[in-house]
Coordinates of C-alpha atoms and ligand atoms in Angstrom, one line a residue:
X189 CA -66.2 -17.0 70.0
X190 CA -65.0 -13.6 70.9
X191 CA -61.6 -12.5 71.9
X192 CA -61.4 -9.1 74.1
X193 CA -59.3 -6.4 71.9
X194 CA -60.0 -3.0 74.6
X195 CA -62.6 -2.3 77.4
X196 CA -65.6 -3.0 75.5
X197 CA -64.2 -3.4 72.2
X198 CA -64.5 -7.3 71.0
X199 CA -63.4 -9.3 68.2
X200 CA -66.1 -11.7 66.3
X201 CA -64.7 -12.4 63.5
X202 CA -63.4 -16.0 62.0
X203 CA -60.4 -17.6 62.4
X204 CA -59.7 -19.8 59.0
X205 CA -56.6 -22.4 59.1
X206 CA -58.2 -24.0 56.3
X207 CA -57.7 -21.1 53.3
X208 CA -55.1 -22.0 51.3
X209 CA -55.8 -19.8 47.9
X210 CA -57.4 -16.0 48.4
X211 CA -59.2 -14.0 45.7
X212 CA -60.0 -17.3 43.6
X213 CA -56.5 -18.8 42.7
X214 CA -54.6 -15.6 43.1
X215 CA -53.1 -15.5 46.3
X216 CA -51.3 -18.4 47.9
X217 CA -52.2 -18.4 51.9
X218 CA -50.1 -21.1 53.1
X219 CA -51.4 -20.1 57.1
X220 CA -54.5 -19.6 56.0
X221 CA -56.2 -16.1 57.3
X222 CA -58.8 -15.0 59.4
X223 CA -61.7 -12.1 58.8
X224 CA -61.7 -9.9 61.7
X225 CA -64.7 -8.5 62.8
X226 CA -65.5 -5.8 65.7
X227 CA -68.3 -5.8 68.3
X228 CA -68.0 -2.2 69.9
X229 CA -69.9 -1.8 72.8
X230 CA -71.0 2.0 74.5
X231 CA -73.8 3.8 74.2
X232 CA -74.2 2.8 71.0
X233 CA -73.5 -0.8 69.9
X234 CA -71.5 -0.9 66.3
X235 CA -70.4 -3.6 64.4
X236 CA -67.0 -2.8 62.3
X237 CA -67.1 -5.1 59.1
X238 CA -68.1 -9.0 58.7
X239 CA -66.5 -12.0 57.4
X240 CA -66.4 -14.0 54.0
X241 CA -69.8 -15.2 53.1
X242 CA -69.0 -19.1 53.4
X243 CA -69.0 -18.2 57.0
X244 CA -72.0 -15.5 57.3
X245 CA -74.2 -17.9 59.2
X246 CA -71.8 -19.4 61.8
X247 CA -70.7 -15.3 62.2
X248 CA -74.3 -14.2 62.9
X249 CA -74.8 -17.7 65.0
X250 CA -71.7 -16.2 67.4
X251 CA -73.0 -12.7 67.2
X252 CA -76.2 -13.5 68.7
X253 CA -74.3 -15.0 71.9
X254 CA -72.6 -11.5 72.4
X255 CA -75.3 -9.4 71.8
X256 CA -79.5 -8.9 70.9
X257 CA -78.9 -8.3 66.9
X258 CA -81.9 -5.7 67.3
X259 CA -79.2 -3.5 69.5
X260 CA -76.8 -3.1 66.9
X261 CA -76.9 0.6 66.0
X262 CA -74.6 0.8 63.7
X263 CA -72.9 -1.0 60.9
X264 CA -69.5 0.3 59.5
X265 CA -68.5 -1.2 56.2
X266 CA -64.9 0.0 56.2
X267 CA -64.7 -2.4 52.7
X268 CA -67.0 -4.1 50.2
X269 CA -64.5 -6.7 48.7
X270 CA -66.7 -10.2 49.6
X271 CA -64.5 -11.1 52.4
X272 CA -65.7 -8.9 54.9
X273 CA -69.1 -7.6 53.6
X274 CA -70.0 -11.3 52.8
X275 CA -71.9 -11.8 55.7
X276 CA -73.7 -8.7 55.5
X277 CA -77.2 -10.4 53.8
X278 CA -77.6 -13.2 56.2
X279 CA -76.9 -9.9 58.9
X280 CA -79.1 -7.5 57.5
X281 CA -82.2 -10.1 57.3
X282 CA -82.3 -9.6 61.4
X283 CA -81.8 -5.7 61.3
X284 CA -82.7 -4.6 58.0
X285 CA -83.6 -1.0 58.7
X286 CA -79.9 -0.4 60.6
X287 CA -77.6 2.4 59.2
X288 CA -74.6 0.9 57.0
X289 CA -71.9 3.6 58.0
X290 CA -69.5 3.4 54.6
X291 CA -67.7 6.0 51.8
X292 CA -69.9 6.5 48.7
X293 CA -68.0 4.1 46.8
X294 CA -68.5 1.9 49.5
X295 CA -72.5 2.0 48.7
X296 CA -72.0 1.7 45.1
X297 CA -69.6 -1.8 45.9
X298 CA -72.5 -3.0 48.2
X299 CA -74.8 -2.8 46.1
X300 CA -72.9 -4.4 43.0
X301 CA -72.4 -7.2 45.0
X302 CA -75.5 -8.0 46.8
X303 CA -78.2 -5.5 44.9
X304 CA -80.0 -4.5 48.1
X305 CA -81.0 -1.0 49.0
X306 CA -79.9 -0.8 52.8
X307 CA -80.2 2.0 55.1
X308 CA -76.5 3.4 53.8
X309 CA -74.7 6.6 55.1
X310 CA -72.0 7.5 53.2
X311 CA -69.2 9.4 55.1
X312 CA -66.4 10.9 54.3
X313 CA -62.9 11.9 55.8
X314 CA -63.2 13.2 59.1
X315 CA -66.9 12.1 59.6
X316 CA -67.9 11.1 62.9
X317 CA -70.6 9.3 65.2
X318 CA -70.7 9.8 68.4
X319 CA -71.2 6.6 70.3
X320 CA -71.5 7.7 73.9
X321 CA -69.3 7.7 76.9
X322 CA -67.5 10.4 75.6
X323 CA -66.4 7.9 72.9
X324 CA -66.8 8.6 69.1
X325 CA -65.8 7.0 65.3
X326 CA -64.2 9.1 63.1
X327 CA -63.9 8.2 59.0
X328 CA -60.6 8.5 57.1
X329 CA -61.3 7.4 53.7
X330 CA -58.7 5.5 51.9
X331 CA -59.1 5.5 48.6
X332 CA -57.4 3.0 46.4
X333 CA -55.8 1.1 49.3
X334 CA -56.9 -1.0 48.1
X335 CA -60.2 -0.5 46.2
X336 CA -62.0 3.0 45.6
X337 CA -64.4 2.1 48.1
X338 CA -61.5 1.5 51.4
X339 CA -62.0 3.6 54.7
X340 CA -60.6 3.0 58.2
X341 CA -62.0 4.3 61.2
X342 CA -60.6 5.4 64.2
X343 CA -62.1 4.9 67.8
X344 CA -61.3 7.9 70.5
X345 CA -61.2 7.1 73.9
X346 CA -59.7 3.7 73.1
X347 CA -57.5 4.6 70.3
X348 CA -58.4 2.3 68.2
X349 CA -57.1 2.5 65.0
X350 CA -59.6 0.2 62.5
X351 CA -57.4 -0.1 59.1
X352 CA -59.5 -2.7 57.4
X353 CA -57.0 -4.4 54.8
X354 CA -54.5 -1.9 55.5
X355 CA -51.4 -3.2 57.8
X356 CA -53.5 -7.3 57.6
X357 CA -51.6 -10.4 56.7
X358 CA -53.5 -13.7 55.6
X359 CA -52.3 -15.4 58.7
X360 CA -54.2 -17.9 61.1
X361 CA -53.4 -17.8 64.7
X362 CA -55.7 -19.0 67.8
X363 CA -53.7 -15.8 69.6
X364 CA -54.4 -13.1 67.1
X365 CA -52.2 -10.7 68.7
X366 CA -48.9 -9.6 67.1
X367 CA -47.1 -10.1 70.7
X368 CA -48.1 -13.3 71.1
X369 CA -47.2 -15.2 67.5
X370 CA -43.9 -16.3 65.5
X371 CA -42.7 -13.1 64.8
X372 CA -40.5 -14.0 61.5
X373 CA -43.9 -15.8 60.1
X374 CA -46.0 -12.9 60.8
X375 CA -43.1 -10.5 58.8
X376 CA -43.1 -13.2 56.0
X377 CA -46.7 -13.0 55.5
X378 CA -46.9 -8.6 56.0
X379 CA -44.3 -8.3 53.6
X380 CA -46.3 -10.9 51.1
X381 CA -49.5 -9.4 51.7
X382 CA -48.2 -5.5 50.3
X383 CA -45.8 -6.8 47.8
X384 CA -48.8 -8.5 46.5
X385 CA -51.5 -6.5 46.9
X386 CA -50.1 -3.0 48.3
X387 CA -47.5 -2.7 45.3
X388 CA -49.7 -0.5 42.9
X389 CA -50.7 1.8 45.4
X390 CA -47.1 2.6 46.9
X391 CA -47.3 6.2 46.1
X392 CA -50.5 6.4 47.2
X393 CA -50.0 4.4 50.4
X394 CA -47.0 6.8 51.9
X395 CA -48.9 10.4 51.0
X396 CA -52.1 8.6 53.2
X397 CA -50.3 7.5 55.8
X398 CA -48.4 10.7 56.0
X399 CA -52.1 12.5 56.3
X400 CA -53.5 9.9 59.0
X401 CA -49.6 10.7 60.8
X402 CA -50.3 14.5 60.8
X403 CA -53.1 14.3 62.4
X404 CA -51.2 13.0 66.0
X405 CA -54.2 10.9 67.2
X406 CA -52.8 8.7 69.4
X407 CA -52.6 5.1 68.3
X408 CA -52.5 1.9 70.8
X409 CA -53.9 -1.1 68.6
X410 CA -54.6 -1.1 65.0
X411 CA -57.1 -3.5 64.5
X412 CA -57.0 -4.7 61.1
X413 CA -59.3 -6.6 59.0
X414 CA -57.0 -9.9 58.5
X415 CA -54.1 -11.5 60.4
X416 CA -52.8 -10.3 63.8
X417 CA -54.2 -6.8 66.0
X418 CA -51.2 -4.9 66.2
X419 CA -51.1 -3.8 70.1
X420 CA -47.3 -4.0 71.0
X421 CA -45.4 -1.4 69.3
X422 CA -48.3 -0.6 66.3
X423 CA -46.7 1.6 64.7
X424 CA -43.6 -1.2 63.8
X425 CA -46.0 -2.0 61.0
X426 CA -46.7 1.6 59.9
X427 CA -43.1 2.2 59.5
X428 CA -42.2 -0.7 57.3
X429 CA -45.1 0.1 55.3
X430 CA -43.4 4.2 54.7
X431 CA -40.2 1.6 53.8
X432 CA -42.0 -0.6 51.7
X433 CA -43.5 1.9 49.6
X434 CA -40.0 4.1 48.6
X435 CA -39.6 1.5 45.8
X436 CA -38.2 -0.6 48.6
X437 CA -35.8 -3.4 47.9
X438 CA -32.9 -5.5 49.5
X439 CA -29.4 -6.5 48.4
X440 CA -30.9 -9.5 46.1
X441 CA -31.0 -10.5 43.0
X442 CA -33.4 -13.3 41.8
X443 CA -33.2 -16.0 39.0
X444 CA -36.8 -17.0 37.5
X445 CA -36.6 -19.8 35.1
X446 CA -38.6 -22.1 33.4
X447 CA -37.0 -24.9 31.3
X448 CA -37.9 -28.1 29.3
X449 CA -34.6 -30.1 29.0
X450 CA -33.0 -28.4 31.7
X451 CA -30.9 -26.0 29.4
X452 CA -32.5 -22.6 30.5
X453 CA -31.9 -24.2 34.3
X454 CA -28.3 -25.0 33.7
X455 CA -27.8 -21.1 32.7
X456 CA -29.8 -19.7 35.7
X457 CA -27.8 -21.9 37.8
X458 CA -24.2 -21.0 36.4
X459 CA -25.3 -17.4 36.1
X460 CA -25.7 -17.6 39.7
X461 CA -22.2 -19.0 40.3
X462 CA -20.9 -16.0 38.3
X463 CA -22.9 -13.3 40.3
X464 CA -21.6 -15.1 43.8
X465 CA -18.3 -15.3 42.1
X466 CA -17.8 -11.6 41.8
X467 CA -20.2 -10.2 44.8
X468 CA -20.3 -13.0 47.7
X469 CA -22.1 -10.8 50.0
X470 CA -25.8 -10.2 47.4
X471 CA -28.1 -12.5 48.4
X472 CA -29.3 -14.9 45.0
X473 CA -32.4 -16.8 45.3
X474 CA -33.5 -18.9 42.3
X475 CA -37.2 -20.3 41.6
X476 CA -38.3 -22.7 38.9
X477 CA -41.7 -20.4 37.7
X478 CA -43.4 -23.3 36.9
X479 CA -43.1 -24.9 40.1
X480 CA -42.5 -22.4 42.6
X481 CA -45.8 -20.4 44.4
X482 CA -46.0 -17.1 42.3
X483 CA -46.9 -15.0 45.1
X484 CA -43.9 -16.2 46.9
X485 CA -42.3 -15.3 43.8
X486 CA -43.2 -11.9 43.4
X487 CA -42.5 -11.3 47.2
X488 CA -38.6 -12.1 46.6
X489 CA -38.8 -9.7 43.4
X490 CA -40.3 -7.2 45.6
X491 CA -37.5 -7.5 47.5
X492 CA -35.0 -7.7 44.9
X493 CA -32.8 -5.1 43.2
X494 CA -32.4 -7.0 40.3
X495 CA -34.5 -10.2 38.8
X496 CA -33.2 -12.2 35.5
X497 CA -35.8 -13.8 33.4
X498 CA -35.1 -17.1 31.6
X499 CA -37.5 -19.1 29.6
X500 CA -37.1 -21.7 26.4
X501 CA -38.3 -20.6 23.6
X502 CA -41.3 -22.6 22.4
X503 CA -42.7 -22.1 19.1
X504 CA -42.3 -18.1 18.9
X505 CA -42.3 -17.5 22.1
X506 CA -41.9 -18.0 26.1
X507 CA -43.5 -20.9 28.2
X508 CA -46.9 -19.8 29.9
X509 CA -45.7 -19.9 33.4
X510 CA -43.2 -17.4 32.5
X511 CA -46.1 -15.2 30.8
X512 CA -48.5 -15.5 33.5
X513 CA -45.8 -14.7 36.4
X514 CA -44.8 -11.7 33.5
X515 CA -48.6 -10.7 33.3
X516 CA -48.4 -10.3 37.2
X517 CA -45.2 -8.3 37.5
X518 CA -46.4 -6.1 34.8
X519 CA -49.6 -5.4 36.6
X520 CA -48.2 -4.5 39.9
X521 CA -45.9 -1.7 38.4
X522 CA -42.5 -2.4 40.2
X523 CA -40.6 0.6 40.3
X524 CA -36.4 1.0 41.0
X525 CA -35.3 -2.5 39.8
X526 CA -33.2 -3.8 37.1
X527 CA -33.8 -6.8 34.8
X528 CA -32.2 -9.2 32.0
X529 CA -33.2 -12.0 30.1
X530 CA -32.1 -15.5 29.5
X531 CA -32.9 -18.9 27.9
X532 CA -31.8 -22.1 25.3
X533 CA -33.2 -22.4 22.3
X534 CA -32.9 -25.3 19.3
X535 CA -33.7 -23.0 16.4
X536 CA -35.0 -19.4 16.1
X537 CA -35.0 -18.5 19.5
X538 CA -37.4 -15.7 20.3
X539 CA -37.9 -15.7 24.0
X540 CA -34.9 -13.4 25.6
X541 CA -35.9 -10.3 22.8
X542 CA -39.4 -11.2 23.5
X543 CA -38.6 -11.6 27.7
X544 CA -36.2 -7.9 27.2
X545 CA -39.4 -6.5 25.8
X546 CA -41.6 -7.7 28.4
X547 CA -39.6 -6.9 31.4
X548 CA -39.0 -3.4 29.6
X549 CA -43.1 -3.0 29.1
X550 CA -43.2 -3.6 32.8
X551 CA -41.1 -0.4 33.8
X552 CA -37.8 -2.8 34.3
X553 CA -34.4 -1.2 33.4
X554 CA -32.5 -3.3 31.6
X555 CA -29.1 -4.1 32.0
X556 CA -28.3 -6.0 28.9
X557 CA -29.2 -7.4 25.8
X558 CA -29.7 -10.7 27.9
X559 CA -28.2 -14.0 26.7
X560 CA -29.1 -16.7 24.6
X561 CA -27.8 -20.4 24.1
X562 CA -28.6 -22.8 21.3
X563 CA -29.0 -26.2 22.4
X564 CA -28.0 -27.3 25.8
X565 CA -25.0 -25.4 27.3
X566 CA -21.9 -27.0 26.2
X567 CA -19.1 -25.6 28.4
X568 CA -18.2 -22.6 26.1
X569 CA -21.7 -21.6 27.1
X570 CA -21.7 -21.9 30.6
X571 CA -18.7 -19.7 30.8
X572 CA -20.4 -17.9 29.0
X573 CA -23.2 -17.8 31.6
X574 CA -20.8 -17.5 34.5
X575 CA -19.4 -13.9 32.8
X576 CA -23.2 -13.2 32.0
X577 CA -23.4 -13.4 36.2
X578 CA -20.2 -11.4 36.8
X579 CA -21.5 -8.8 34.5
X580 CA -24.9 -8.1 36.1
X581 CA -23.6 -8.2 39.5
X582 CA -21.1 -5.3 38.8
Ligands
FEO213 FE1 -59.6 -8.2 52.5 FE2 -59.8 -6.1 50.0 O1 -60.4 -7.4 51.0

């Protein structure tokens, strides 16, 4: 299968509806994803990245209908991560001798992952091949978004803009163009995809695209390496990017909880009361951690201005889904948001010092001491609660 992106540029990638978990069990794809791959052909014949390795012989099967592998030219590995260098063996076993265009990174990922010594060329930023009719590739390195080893590239003539994960969503679609899908889905699953992954490199992420922006080339499809080709309006996509990494957030606040006899739930829920009490316009989402997706959670804290934390405490400490969603919030290095802490207890009560700490560890500013209840929330408690909500909220 091939899908026509530009003149004689061609996807070949694979579409996969049946992905529901990404990077082991880390990411949640509930529309599963696809790994695009590109077939350019002009005077020289290129092939722009691969697909995930469960898929590396039904890819080479397709790309034998579009073209003699022998003909290929070129490889360019904008990435090394598995999921679009994975069918690079069962590639390279046809055309072993073929230049691997990638950064020097790149070369050092490739061959931690599939110890072969292929013919590499490492390239750098502003790098180019010429590949005939007037046409050429030029190399923009970018580092750290999202591995050391990430480059885009950048097709004159066509102005093709190759971003690899950059600007990608894990979304399935037979139509793979971003005119042509659900348009709230595909935002859901952009704004996902960075606050999950992109997060940690927001600083990083705005001065890059700022250099590729400087440099004026024009841009009419960015052809990314999961999800939709942008070709109406690409540049909607760089733009909430530069918003999403100025420590964006929305007029939100979200409630995490986990509970065991409902006490910690009855707080969330009557903190909420008192937060819509006193500001009816904020939006307030809530999400039981131990039963909600994660990565759906940590999109709403992404967008949040404010997230309160409540977990039981069980022996000296906090349940392990409120720790593992904690471990992930810490390691994606929010910045601009406010925090507290909440939760029952029956008799020492550790987990809202040990949540404040957490949330604190994890470059949170918090508001409060946070609040504690023994037992189940009698109703001096959950006024209590309520004026807990009022508080934050102002
Ligand atoms: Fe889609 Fe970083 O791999």
């Amino acid at each position: 299968m091939k899908i026509k992106v530009k003149n004689n540029v061609d996807w070949v990638g694979k579409i996969d509806w049946e992905l529901k978990k990404f990077h082991g069990n880390e990411y949640s794809t509930h529309r599963g994803s696809t790994y695009n791959s590109y077939l350019v052909r002009e005077g020289k014949n290129l092939v722009i990245d691969t697909v995930w390795k469960p898929f590396a012989k039904e890819y080479v099967d397709n790309l034998k209908n579009e073209i003699e592998l022998r003909k290929i030219d070129y490889v360019i590995a904008n990435h090394a991560e598995i999921d679009h260098s994975g069918a690079l063996p069962e590639l390279m076993q046809y055309i072993p001798d073929t230049p691997i265009y990638c950064t020097k990174n790149g070369i050092k990922s490739l061959k931690g992952h599939y110890h072969q010594d292929w013919n590499f060329h490492p390239v750098k930023t502003g790098d180019k091949i010429e590949i005939g009719n007037g046409k050429a590739l030029i190399f923009v390195e970018m580092k750290m978004l999202h591995w050391p080893d990430s480059m885009a590239c950048y097709l004159t003539g066509d102005n093709i803009l190759f971003s690899n994960d950059a600007f990608g969503q894990h979304y399935a679609s037979e139509y793979m163009f971003n005119d042509l899908v659900d348009q709230a889905e595909l935002y859901s699953e952009c704004i996902k995809y960075y606050a999950n992954i992109l997060t940690p490199f927001s600083s990083i992420l705005e001065k890059k695209i700022n250099e590729v922006l400087s440099l004026k080339l024009p841009i009419d499809i960015i052809a990314t390496s999961h999800g939709v080709i942008w070709r109406d309006n690409p540049i909607q996509i760089v733009e909430k990017y530069i918003s999403w990494a100025k420590n964006y957030q929305e007029n939100q606040i979200t409630i995490l909880y986990d509970t065991m006899w409902n006490g910690t739930k009855i707080m969330a829920e009557n903190i909420a009361s008192g937060i819509k009490k006193s500001d009816s316009k904020v939006n307030i989402k809530l999400f039981n951690i131990a039963k909600a997706d994660k990565n759906d959670i940590i999109t709403e804290i992404f967008k949040s201005k404010i997230i309160l934390v409540g977990s039981p405490t069980i022996g000296r400490g906090i349940t392990s889904a409120t720790a593992g969603i904690l471990e992930e919030i810490e390691g994606l290095g929010f910045k601009n948001k406010k925090a507290a802490a909440f939760g029952c207890y029956g008799w020492s009560g550790e987990s809202v010092d040990k949540l404040s700490n957490l949330l604190t560890k994890s470059g949170f500013e918090l508001i409060n001491q946070g609040i504690k209840c023994l037992w189940n929330p009698d109703n001096e408690s959950i006024e209590k609660c309520i004026a807990f909500g009022t508080e934050i909220s102002k």
